[in-house]
Coordinates of C-alpha atoms in Angstrom, one line a residue:
X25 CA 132.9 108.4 90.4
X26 CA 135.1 108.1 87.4
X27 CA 133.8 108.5 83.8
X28 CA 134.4 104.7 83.2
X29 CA 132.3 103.7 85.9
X30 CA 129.1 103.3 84.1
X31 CA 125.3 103.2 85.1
X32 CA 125.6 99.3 85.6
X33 CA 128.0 99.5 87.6
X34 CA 126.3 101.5 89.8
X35 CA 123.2 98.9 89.8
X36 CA 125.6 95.9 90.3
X37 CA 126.9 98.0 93.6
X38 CA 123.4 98.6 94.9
X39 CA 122.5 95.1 94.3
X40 CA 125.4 93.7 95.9
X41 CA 124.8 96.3 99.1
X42 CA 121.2 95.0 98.9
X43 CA 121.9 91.7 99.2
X44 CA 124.0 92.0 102.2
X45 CA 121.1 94.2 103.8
X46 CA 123.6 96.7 103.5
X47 CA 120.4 99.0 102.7
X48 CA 120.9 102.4 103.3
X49 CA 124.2 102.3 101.0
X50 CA 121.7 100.0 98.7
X51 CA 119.6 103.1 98.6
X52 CA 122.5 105.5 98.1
X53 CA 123.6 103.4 94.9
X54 CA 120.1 103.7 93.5
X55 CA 118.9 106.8 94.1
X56 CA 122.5 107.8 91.5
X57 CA 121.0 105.6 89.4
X58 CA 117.5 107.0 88.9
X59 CA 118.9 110.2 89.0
X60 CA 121.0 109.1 85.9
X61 CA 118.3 107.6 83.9
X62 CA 115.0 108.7 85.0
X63 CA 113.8 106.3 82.8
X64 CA 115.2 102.8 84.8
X65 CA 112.7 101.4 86.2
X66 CA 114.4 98.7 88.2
X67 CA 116.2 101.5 90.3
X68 CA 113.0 102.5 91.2
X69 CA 111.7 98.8 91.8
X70 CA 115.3 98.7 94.3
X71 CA 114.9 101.9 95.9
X72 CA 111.7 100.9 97.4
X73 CA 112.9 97.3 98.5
X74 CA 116.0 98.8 100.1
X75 CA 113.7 101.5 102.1
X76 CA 111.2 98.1 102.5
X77 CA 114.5 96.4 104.3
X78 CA 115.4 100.0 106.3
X79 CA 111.2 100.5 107.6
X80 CA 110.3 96.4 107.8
X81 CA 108.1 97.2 110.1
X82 CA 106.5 100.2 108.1
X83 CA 107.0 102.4 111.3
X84 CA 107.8 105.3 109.1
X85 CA 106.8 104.5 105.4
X86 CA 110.2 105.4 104.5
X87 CA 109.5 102.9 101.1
X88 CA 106.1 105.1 100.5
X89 CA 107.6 107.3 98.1
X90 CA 109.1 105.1 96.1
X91 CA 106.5 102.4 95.6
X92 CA 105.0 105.1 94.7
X93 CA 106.9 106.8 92.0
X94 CA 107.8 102.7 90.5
X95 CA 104.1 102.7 90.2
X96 CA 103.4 105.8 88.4
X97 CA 106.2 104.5 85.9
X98 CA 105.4 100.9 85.6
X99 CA 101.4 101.5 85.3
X100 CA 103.0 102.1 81.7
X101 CA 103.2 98.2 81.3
X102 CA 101.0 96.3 83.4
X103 CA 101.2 92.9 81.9
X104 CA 105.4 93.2 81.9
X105 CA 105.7 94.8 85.3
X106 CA 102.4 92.9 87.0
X107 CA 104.5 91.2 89.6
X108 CA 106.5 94.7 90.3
X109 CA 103.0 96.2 90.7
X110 CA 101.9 93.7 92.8
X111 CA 104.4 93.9 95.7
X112 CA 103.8 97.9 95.4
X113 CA 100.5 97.7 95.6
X114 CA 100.3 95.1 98.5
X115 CA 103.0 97.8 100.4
X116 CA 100.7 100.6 100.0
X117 CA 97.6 98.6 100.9
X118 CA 99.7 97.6 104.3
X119 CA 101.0 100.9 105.2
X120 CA 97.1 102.8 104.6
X121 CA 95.9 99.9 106.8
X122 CA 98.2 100.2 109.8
X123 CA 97.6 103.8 109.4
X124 CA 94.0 103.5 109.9
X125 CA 92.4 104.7 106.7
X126 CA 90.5 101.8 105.5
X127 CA 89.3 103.4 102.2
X128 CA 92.8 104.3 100.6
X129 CA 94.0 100.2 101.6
X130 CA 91.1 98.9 100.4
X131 CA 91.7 100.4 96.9
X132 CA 95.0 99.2 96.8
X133 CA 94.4 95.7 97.8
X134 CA 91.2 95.9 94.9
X135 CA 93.9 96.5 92.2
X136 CA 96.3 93.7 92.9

């Protein structure tokens, strides 16, 4: 990656591999972005849709990790991430239910 190819770039890239359902590459292109600005929230927000779009089926909760490292960050912000959260939250919730433990779903599905 040259110098003049900047963080947006990088975004744009993962977006446009997203959108495709292109999603492992998707990933790829956003995992270089959080890794550039720990701080981008969005990257995180994408990583877990484009591990969503590889796991649909939550088979291996590939998206796990990162719905749960967006949460820990947008937490920060509730009323300007609330829709963010909510998907998160409503992922988690799903995957502790179709792995049978009840409690952990439940308090998922109790903070949406």
């Amino acid at each position: 990656m040259g110098d003049d190819f900047k963080l947006s770039d990088e975004y744009l890239l993962g977006i446009n591999y997203y959108n495709s359902k292109q999603y492992s590459l998707a990933d790829s292109s956003f995992k270089i972005v959080v890794k550039r600005d720990t701080n981008f929230l969005s990257g995180y927000y994408m990583r877990a849709l484009s591990n969503n779009g590889l796991d649909n089926k939550m088979e291996k909760g590939l998206a796990k990790p990162f719905w749960e490292s967006f949460i820990t960050k947008a937490v920060a912000d509730t009323i300007k991430n609330k829709t963010k959260l909510i998907s998160g939250y409503e992922y988690l919730g799903t995957y502790y239910y179709n792995k049978n433990d009840k409690p952990q779903s439940k308090s998922y599905y109790q903070k949406i």
